[in-house]
Structures are given as C-alpha cells and as structure tokens.
Short mmCIF file of C-alpha atoms and ligand atoms in Angstrom, two decimals:
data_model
loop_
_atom_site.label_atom_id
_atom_site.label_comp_id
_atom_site.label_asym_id
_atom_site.label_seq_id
_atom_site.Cartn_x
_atom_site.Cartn_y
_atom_site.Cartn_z
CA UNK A 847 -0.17 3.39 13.56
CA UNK A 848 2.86 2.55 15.19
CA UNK A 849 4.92 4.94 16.04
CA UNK A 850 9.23 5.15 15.37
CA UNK A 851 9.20 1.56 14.81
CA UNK A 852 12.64 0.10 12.81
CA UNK A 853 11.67 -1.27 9.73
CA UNK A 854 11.62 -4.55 10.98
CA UNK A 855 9.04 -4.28 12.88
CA UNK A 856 6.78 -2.39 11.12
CA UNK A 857 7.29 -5.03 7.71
CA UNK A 858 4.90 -7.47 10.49
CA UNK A 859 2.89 -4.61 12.67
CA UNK A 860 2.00 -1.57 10.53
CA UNK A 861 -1.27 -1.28 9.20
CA UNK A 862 -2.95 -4.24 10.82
CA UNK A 863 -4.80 -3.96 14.71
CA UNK A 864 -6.08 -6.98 16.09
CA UNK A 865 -8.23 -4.77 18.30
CA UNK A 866 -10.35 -3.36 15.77
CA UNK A 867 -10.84 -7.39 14.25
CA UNK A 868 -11.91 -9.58 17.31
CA UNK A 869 -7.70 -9.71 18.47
CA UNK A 870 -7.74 -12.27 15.13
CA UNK A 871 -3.70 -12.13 15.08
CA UNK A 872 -3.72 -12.61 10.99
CA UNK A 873 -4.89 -9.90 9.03
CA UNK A 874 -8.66 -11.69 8.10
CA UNK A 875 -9.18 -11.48 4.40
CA UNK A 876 -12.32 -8.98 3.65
CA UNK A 877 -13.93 -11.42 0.88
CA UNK A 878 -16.15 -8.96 -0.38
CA UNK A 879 -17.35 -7.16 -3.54
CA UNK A 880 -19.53 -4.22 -1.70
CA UNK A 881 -20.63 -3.72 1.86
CA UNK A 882 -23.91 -2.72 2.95
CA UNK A 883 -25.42 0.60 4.70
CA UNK A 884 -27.85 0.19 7.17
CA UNK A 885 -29.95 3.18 5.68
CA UNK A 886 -30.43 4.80 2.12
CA UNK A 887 -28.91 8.62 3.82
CA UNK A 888 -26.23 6.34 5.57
CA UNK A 889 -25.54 5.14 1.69
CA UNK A 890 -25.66 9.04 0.54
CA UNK A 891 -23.22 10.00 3.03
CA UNK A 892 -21.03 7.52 2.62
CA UNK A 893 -20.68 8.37 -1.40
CA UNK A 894 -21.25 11.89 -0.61
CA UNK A 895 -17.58 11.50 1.48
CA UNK A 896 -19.48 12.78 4.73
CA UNK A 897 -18.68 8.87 6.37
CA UNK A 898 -15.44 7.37 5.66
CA UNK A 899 -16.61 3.88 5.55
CA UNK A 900 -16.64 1.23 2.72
CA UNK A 901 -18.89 1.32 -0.16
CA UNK A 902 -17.49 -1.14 -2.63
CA UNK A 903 -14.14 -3.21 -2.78
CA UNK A 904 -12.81 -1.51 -6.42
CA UNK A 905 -12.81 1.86 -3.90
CA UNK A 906 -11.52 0.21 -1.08
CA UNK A 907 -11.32 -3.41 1.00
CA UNK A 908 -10.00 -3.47 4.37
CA UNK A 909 -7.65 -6.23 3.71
CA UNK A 910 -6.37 -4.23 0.65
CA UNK A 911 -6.43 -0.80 2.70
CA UNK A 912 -3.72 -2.77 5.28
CA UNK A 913 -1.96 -3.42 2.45
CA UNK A 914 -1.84 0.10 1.76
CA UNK A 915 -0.66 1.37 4.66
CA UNK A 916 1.95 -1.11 5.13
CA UNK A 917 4.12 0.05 2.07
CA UNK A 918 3.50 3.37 2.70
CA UNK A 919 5.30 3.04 5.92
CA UNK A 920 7.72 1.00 4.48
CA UNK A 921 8.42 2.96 1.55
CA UNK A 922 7.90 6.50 4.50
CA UNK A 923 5.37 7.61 2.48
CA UNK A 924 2.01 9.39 2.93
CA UNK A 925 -0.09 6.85 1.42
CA UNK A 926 -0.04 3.55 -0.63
CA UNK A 927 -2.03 2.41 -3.17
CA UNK A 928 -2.31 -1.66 -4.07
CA UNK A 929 -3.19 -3.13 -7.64
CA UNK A 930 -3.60 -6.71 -9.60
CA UNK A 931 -0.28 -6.49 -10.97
CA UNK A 932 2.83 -4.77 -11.10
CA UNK A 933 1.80 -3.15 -14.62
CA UNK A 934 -1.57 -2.31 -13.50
CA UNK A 935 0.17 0.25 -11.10
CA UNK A 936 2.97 1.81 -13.77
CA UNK A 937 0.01 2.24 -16.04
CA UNK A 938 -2.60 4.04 -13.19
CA UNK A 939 0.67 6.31 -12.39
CA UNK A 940 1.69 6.87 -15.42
CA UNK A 941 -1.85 7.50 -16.80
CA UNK A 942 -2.52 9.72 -14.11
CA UNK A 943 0.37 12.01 -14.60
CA UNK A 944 0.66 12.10 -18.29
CA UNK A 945 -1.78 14.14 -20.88
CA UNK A 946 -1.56 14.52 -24.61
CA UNK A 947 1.06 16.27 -25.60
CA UNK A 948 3.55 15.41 -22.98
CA UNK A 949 7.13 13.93 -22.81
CA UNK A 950 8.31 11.40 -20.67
CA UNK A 951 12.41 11.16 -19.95
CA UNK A 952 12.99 7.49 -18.95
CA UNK A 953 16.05 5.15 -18.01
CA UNK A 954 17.65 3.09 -20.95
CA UNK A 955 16.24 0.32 -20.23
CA UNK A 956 12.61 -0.03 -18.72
CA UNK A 957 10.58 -3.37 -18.19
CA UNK A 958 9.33 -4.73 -21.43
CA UNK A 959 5.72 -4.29 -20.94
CA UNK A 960 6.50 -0.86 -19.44
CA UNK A 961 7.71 0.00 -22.44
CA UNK A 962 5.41 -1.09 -24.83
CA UNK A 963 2.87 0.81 -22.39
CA UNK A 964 5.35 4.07 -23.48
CA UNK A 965 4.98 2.96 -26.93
CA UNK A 966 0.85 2.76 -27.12
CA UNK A 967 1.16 5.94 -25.27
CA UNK A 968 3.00 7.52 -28.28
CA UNK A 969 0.74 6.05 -30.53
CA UNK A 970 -2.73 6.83 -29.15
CA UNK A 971 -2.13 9.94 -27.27
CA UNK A 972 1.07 11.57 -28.76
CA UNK A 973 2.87 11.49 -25.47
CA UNK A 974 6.11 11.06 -26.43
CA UNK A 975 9.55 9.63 -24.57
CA UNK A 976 13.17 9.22 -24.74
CA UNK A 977 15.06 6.28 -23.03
CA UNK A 978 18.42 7.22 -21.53
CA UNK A 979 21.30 6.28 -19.91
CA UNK A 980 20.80 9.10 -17.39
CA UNK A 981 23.88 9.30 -15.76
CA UNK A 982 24.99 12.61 -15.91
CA UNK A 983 23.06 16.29 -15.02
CA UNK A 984 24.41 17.78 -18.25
CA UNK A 985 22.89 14.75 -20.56
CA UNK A 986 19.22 15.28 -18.36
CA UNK A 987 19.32 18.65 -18.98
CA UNK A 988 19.47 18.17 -22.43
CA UNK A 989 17.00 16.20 -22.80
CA UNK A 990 14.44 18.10 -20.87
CA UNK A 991 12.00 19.36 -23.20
CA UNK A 992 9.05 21.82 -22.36
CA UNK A 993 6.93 19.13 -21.98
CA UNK A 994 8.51 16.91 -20.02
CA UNK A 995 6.49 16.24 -17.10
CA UNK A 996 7.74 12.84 -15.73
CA UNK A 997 10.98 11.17 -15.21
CA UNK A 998 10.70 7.32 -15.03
CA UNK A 999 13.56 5.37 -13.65
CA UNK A 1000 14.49 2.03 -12.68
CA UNK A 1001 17.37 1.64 -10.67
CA UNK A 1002 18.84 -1.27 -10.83
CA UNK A 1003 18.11 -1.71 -14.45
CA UNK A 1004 17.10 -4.78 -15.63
CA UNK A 1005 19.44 -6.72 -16.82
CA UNK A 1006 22.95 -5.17 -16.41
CA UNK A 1007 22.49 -4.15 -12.82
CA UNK A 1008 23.53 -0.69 -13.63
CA UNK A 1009 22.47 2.20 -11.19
CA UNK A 1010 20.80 5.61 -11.44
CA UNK A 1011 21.78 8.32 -8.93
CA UNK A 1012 18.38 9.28 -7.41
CA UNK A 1013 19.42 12.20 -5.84
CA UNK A 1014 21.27 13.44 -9.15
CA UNK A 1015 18.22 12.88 -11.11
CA UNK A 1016 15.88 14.86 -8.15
CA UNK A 1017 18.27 18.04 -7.93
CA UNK A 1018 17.52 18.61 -11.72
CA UNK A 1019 13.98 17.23 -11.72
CA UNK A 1020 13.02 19.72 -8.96
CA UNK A 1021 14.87 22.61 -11.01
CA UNK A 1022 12.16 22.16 -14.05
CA UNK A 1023 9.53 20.93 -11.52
CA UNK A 1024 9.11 17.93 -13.20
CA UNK A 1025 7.68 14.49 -10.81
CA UNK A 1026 9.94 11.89 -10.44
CA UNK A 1027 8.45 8.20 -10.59
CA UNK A 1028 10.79 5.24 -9.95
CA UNK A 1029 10.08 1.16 -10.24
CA UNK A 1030 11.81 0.26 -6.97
CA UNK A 1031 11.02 -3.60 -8.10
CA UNK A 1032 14.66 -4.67 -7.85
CA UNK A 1033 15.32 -3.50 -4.77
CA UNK A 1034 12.54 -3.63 -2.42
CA UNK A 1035 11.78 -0.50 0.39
CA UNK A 1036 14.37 -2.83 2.40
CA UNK A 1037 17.51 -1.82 0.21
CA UNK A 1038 16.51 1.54 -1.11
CA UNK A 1039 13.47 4.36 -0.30
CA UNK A 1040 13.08 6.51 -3.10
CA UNK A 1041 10.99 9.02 -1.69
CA UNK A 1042 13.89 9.91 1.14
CA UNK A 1043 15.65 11.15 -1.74
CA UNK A 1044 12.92 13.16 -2.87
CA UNK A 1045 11.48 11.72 -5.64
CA UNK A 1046 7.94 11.56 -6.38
CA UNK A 1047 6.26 8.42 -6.75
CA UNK A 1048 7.65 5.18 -5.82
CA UNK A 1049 5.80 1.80 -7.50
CA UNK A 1050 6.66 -2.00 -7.03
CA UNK A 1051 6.13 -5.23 -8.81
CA UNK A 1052 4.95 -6.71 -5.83
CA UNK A 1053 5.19 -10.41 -7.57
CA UNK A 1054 8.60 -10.29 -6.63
CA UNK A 1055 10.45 -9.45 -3.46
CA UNK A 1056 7.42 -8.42 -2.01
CA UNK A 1057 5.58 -11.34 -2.41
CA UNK A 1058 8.57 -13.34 -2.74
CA UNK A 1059 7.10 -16.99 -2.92
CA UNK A 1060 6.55 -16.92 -6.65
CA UNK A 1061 2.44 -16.77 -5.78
CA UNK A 1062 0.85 -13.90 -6.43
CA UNK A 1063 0.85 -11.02 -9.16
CA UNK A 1064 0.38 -7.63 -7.70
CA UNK A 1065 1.48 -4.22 -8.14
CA UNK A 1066 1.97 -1.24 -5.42
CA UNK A 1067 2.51 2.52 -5.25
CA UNK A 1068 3.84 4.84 -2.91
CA UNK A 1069 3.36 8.67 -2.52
CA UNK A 1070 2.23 12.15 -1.27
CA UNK A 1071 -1.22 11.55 -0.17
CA UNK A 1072 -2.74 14.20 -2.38
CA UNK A 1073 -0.78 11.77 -5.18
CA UNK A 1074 -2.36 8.79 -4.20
CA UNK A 1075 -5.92 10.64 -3.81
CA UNK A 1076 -5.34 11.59 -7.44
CA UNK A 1077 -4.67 7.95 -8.80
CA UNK A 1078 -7.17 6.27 -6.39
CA UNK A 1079 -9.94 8.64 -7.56
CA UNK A 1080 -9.34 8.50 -11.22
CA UNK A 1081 -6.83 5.69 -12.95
CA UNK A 1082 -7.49 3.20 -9.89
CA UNK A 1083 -11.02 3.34 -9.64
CA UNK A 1084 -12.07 4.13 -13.07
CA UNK A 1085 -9.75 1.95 -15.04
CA UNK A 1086 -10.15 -0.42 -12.40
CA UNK A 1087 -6.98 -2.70 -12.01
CA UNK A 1088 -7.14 -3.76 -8.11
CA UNK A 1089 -6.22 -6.04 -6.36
CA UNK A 1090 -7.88 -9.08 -4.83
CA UNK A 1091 -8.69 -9.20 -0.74
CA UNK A 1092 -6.92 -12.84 -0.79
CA UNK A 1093 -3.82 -11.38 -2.89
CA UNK A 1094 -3.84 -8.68 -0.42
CA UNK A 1095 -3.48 -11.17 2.39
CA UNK A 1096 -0.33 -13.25 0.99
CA UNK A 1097 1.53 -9.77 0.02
CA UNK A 1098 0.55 -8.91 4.06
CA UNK A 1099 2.34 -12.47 4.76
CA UNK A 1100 5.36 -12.32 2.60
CA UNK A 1101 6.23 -8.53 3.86
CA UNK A 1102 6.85 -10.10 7.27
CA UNK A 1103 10.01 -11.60 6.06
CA UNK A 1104 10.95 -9.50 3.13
CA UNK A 1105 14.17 -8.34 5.84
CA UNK A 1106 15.02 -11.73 6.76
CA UNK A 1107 14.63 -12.55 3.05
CA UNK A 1108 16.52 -10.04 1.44
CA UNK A 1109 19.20 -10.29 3.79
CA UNK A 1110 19.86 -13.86 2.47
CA UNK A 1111 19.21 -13.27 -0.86
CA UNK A 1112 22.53 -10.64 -0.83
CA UNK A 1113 24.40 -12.54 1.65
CA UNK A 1114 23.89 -15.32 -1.63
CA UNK A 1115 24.26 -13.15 -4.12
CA UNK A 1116 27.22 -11.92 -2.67
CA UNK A 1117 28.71 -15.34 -2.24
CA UNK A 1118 28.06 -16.49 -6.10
CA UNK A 1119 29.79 -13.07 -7.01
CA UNK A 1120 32.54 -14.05 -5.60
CA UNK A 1121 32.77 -17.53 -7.19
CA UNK A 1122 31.38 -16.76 -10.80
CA UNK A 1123 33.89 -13.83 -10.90
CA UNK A 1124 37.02 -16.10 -10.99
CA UNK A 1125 35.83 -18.86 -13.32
CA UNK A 1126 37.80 -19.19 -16.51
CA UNK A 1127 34.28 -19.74 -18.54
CA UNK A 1128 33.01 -16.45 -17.37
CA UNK A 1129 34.00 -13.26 -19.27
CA UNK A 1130 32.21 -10.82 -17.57
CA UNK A 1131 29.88 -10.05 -13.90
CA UNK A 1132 27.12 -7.41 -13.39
CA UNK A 1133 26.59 -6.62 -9.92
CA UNK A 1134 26.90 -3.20 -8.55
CA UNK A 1135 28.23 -4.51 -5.39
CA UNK A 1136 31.62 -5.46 -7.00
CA UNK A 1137 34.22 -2.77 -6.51
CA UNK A 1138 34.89 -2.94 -9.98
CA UNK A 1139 31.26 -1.99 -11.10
CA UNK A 1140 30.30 1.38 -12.53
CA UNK A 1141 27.68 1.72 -9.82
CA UNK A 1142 29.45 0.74 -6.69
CA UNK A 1143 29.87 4.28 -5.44
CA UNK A 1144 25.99 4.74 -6.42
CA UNK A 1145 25.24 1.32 -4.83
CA UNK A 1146 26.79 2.68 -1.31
CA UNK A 1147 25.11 5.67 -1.57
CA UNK A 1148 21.39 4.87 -1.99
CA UNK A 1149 21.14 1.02 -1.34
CA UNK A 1150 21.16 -0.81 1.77
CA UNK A 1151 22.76 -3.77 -0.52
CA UNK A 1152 23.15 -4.48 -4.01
CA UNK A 1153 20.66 -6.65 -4.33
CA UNK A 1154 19.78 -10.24 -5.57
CA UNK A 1155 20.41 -10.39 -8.73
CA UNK A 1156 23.46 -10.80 -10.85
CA UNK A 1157 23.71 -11.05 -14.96
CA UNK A 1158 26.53 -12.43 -16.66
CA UNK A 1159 28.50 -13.05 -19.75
CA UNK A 1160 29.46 -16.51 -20.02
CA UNK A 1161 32.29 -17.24 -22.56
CA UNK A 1162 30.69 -17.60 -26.60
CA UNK A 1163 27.00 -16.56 -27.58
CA UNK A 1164 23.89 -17.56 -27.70
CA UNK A 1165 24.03 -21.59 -28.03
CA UNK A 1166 26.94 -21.58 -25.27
CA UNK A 1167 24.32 -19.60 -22.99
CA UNK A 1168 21.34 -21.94 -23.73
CA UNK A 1169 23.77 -25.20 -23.23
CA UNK A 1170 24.85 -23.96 -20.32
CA UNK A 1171 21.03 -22.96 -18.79
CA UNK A 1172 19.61 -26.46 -20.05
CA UNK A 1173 22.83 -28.35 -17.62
CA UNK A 1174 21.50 -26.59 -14.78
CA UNK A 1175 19.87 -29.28 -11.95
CA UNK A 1176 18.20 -27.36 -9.44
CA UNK A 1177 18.31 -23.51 -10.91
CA UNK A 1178 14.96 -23.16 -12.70
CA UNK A 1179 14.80 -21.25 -15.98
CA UNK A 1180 11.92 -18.84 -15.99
CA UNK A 1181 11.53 -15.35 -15.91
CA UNK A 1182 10.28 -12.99 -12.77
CA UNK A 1183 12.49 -13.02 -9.83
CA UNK A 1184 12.57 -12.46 -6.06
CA UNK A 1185 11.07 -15.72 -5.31
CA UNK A 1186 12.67 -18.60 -2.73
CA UNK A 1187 13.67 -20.44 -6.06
CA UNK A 1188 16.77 -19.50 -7.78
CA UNK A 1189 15.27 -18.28 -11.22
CA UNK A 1190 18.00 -17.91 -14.34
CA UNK A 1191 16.76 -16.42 -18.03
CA UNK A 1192 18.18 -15.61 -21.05
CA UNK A 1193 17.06 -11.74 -21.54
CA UNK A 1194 17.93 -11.39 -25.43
CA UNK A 1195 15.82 -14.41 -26.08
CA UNK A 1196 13.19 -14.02 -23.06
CA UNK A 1197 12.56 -10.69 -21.37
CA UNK A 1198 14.22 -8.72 -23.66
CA UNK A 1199 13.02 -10.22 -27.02
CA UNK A 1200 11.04 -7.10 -27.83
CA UNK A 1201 13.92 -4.87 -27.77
CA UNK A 1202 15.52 -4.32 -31.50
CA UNK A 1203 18.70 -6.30 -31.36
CA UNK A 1204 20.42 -2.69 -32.14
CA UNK A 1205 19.02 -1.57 -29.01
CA UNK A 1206 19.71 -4.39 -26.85
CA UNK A 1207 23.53 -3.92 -28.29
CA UNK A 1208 23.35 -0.03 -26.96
CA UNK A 1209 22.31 -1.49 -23.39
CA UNK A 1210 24.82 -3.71 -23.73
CA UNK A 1211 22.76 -6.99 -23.51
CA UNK A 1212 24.30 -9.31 -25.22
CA UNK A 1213 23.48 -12.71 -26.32
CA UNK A 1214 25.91 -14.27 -23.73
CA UNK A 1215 24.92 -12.17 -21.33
CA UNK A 1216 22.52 -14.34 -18.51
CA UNK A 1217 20.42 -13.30 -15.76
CA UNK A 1218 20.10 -14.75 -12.33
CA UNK A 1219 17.84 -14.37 -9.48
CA UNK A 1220 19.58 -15.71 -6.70
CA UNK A 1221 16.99 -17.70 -4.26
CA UNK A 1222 16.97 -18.46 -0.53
CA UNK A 1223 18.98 -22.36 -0.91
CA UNK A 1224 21.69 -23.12 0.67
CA UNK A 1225 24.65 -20.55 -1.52
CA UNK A 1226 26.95 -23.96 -1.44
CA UNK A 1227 24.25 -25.89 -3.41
CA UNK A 1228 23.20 -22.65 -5.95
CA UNK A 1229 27.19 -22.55 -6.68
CA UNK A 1230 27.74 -26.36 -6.85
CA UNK A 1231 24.74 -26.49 -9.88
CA UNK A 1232 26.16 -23.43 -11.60
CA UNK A 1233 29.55 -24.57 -11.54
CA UNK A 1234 28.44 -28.68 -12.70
CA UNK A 1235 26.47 -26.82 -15.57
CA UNK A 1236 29.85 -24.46 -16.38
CA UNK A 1237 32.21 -27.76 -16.39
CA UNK A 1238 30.20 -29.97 -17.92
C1 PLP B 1394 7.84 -7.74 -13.22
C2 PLP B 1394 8.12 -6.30 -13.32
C3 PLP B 1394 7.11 -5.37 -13.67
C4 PLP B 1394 5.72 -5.81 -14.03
O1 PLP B 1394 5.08 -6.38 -12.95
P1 PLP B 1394 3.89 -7.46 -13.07
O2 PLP B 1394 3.58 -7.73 -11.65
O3 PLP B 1394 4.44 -8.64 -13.81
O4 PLP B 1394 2.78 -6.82 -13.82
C5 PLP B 1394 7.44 -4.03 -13.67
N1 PLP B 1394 8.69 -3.61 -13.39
C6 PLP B 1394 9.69 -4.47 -13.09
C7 PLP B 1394 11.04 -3.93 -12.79
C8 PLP B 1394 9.44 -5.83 -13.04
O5 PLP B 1394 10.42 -6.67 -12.75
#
C-alpha cells in the first residue's frame, strides 16, 4: 500500500485508505455479520472466487482485513491473518500444520494454555512433542525425529527472559525442511521480525503490546501468503475463532503507538534493571539486556531491545515473594502484560501453576522468582513503589 515506508510510519498508514472510505481519517468499524449481493450470479461468483468481494464477516470484514495487512507489513510478511484471541491463532496454526502422527520440537517453556493445547494434541490425535532448551544445533538435531514437522519457539521465554537464536534454529530447520512457527508476543514486530530470519510463521498475542491498553483479547499471524491461504481457508474459517470488527478497530488504534510505546517501556525497563540489580534484597535479575545475561549476545543480534519485562528472585521463597507483591502501592498484581499499567505476578503460583513443580525447577522458575511487566509511568515512581514494598 505504501511503499518503503520506516516502520513508523507504516504502524499508523498501512492497510487503511481514506479514499476508498469517504476520506473518514479513522479506520470505520465494518459492524457486520454478512454483506449483501445485488444479484443471486453476483452471490455465485462471489463464493465461486470469480469476485473478490465480501460474503460474510467469519471469511472476511474490512475492518479485520486492515488489520491484516497492517501486521503483515509490520511483521514484512506476505499476509496476516487476525483472530479473537491470542490462543485462537496458536491453535488455527498449529492445527493447520500438524496431522496425526506428527512431532512437534518446542522451546522449554511455552505459554500455559499453549501447552495444554500440545498436551490435548497428544491425547486426541497422537501428535506428539518435546519441550527444549534449544540452544544448541547439536541438541536440535537430536531431537529431530522423522516426524517432526514444526518447531515452536518463544523467544523471550516466559518467565526467565531467556533467548532462542532464530537464525540457529532456521539453518537446521531448513536442513530437515521442517516450518518454523514462533510466538513473537514478548517482543512485538517493533523489537524483533521473525520472518527476516527465515522462519516460517510468526503469531502474536495481540492482548498485549499490540493492543497495549489492557482492552482487548486478540490473536494475530503472520506468513507466506500461500500459509495464510491455508489457515484462512481451513482452521480460520472452519473452526471459526475471529475476531470482532470493533476489536479490530482498537488493535488498528493501539499499533499507532506500539513504537512510541515500546520505546518507553525499555527505556523503563532498562532503568528498573539498573536499580533492582544492586539491592541487597534481590538475589538474582532476568533480563537479556544485562551484560551478564546468557542471552545478551542473542539479544543484540535479533532484537531491537530487550524488551519490557524483567523476572526476579527476591531474597527467601514463596511467602517473602507474596509479602513483598501485597506492599506494592501502585504496581498491580495480575497476569498478561504489555499494557500502560505496570503488571507484577507470581508465575509458580499464577501463570505457571500448571507446570509440575519438577518442571518449573528444570526452567529454573523458582518460587522467589517474580515477574514484572514494566508499564508506561513515570520509571522514578515504578522504582520508588518497588523499592517502599522491598524496605518495608
Ligand atoms: C497471552 C499469551 C498467549 C495467549 O494469548 P491470549 O490472547 O490470552 O489468548 C500466547 N502466548 C504468549 C506468549 C502470551 O503471553
């Protein structure tokens, strides 16, 4: 649509033309369920493919379809695809790639409901999977098996911040030609672009950065347009988990600042870092934007920034952790994250609950170990609360 613009310019522009919608400068919001043909062979065209207009909104809404091609630019990708939530697009991509029989080679540590989606898989359909560090070519290798048709990342992890190499994990992938999906939640297309390392697939919780104002649950994919033919034709339309016109709209609004945004939510990050990392109370800091982290050198070479988050290990266990969360004034506990609001959880008691303590050990969560999504305040006032709730 428009051509060579910087990203910047393309998070407000792309996919939107006031021309073609009576110069309305907002995207209007289609509210529609089905749209009408002014004949019965204007109706068979249309579902015969001859006509590429719009027949009914679960196969396509023009406020949805801007969406769409808005992330696809962002994300320099074919096409885009949009859903009601961020697990409503794993499952359509996974679904869509995956048959009986099949093996799926993940990253130790996927989103909860992602993996309980791998484990119904396994159940029902006999697809099976194996979480793993993945941080080395020999150890992927491995654990290729025949059947291995997908590898499923998330990079950062969730919660310790650690890294994958994408462009480790595509030079073997491509070897066994094997499609490479990644959950580019945690970073956003502003910080990292998946696909310009060659992987496959590249699919968002759009609830968080994306959205970013804690309003909206929505999900979004990013591929080859033969991919996102694929899913739209058969796990999209048939399973049927789209998303709404009016959901489409606020995602349209909150891309427009997801630069500006992000920018502040490192610059914050960055800034708490600093603090939390020389406080007597605080035994340990996860952020791969710390020299001293595993992933730095990863961080530098496939991230714009490291990011928004940071997890911690605060000094004792469990009941230190949960008397220091309940001191906090302003820092809301909840879970999700990328919203205006700094968010902090607990993940062995909240997001990671479901995990077998054994498990959670192995991915080195532990049960002092605390998770913040650093917000858009004022970094002075974030730090001030922390440090009130780690003195008091
Ligand atoms: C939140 C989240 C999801 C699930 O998204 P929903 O929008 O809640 O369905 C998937 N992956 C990651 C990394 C997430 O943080």
């Amino acid at each position: 649509m428009t051509d060579n613009h910087r990203f910047e310019t393309r998070t407000i522009h792309d996919g939107y033309e006031d021309k073609s919608h009576h110069n309305s400068l907002a995207a209007p919001i289609y509210q529609t369920s089905t749209f009408t043909f002014e004949t019965a062979e204007a109706g068979e065209r249309r579902f015969a493919g001859e006509d590429p207009g719009y027949i009914y909104s679960r196969l396509g809404n023009p406020t949805v379809r801007m969406l769409e091609e808005r992330i696809a630019s962002l994300e320099n990708a074919e096409a885009g695809l949009a859903f009601g939530s961020g697990m409503a697009a794993v499952s359509a991509v996974l679904l869509n790639l995956v048959k009986s029989g099949d093996h799926i080679l993940c990253s130790e540590g996927v989103y909860g409901c992602t993996f309980g989606l791998l484990k119904m898989l396994e159940g029902k359909f006999s697809i099976d999977h194996d979480l793993l560090p993945l941080d080395s070519v020999e150890q992927i290798r491995s654990a290729i098996r025949p059947t291995t048709t997908v590898i499923y990342i998330e990079t950062p992890i969730n919660p310790t911040l650690k890294l994958i190499d994408l462009e480790m994990i595509v030079s073997v992938a491509k070897e066994y030609g094997i499609q490479v999906v990644v959950d580019n939640t945690f970073s956003t297309p502003y910080l990292q672009r998946p696909l310009e390392f060659g992987c496959d697939i590249v699919l968002h919780s759009a609830t968080k950065y994306i959205g970013g104002h804690g309003d909206v649950v929505a999900g979004l994919v990013a591929g080859s347009k033969d991919a996102m033919t694929s899913i739209a034709k058969s796990t999209q339309k048939d399973i049927g988990g789209i998303l709404s016109p009016f959901d489409a709209w606020l995602l349209l609004r909150g891309l427009k600042t997801l630069p500006l945004r992000m920018d502040r939510h490192c610059a914050n990050a960055r800034s708490i870092v600093e603090n939390l990392s020389s406080h007597p109370r605080v035994k340990k800091v996860m952020y791969p934007g710390t020299e001293t982290s595993p992933s730095y050198a990863i961080a530098k070479k496939q991230m714009k920034y490291p990011g928004g988050l940071i997890s911690f290990e605060l000094d004792g266990g469990k009941q230190e952790a949960q008397e220091f969360m309940n001191k906090l004034k302003m820092i809301k506990i909840a879970v999700s994250l990328g919203d205006a609001e700094t968010l902090i959880q607990h993940p062995s008691t909240m997001t990671h609950a479901v995990v077998p303590e054994g498990e959670r050990r192995r991915m080195g969560i532990s049960d002092s170990l605390i998770r913040l999504s650093i917000g858009l305040e004022a970094w002075e006032d974030i730090w001030e609360d922390v440090l009130q709730a780690l003195e008091a």
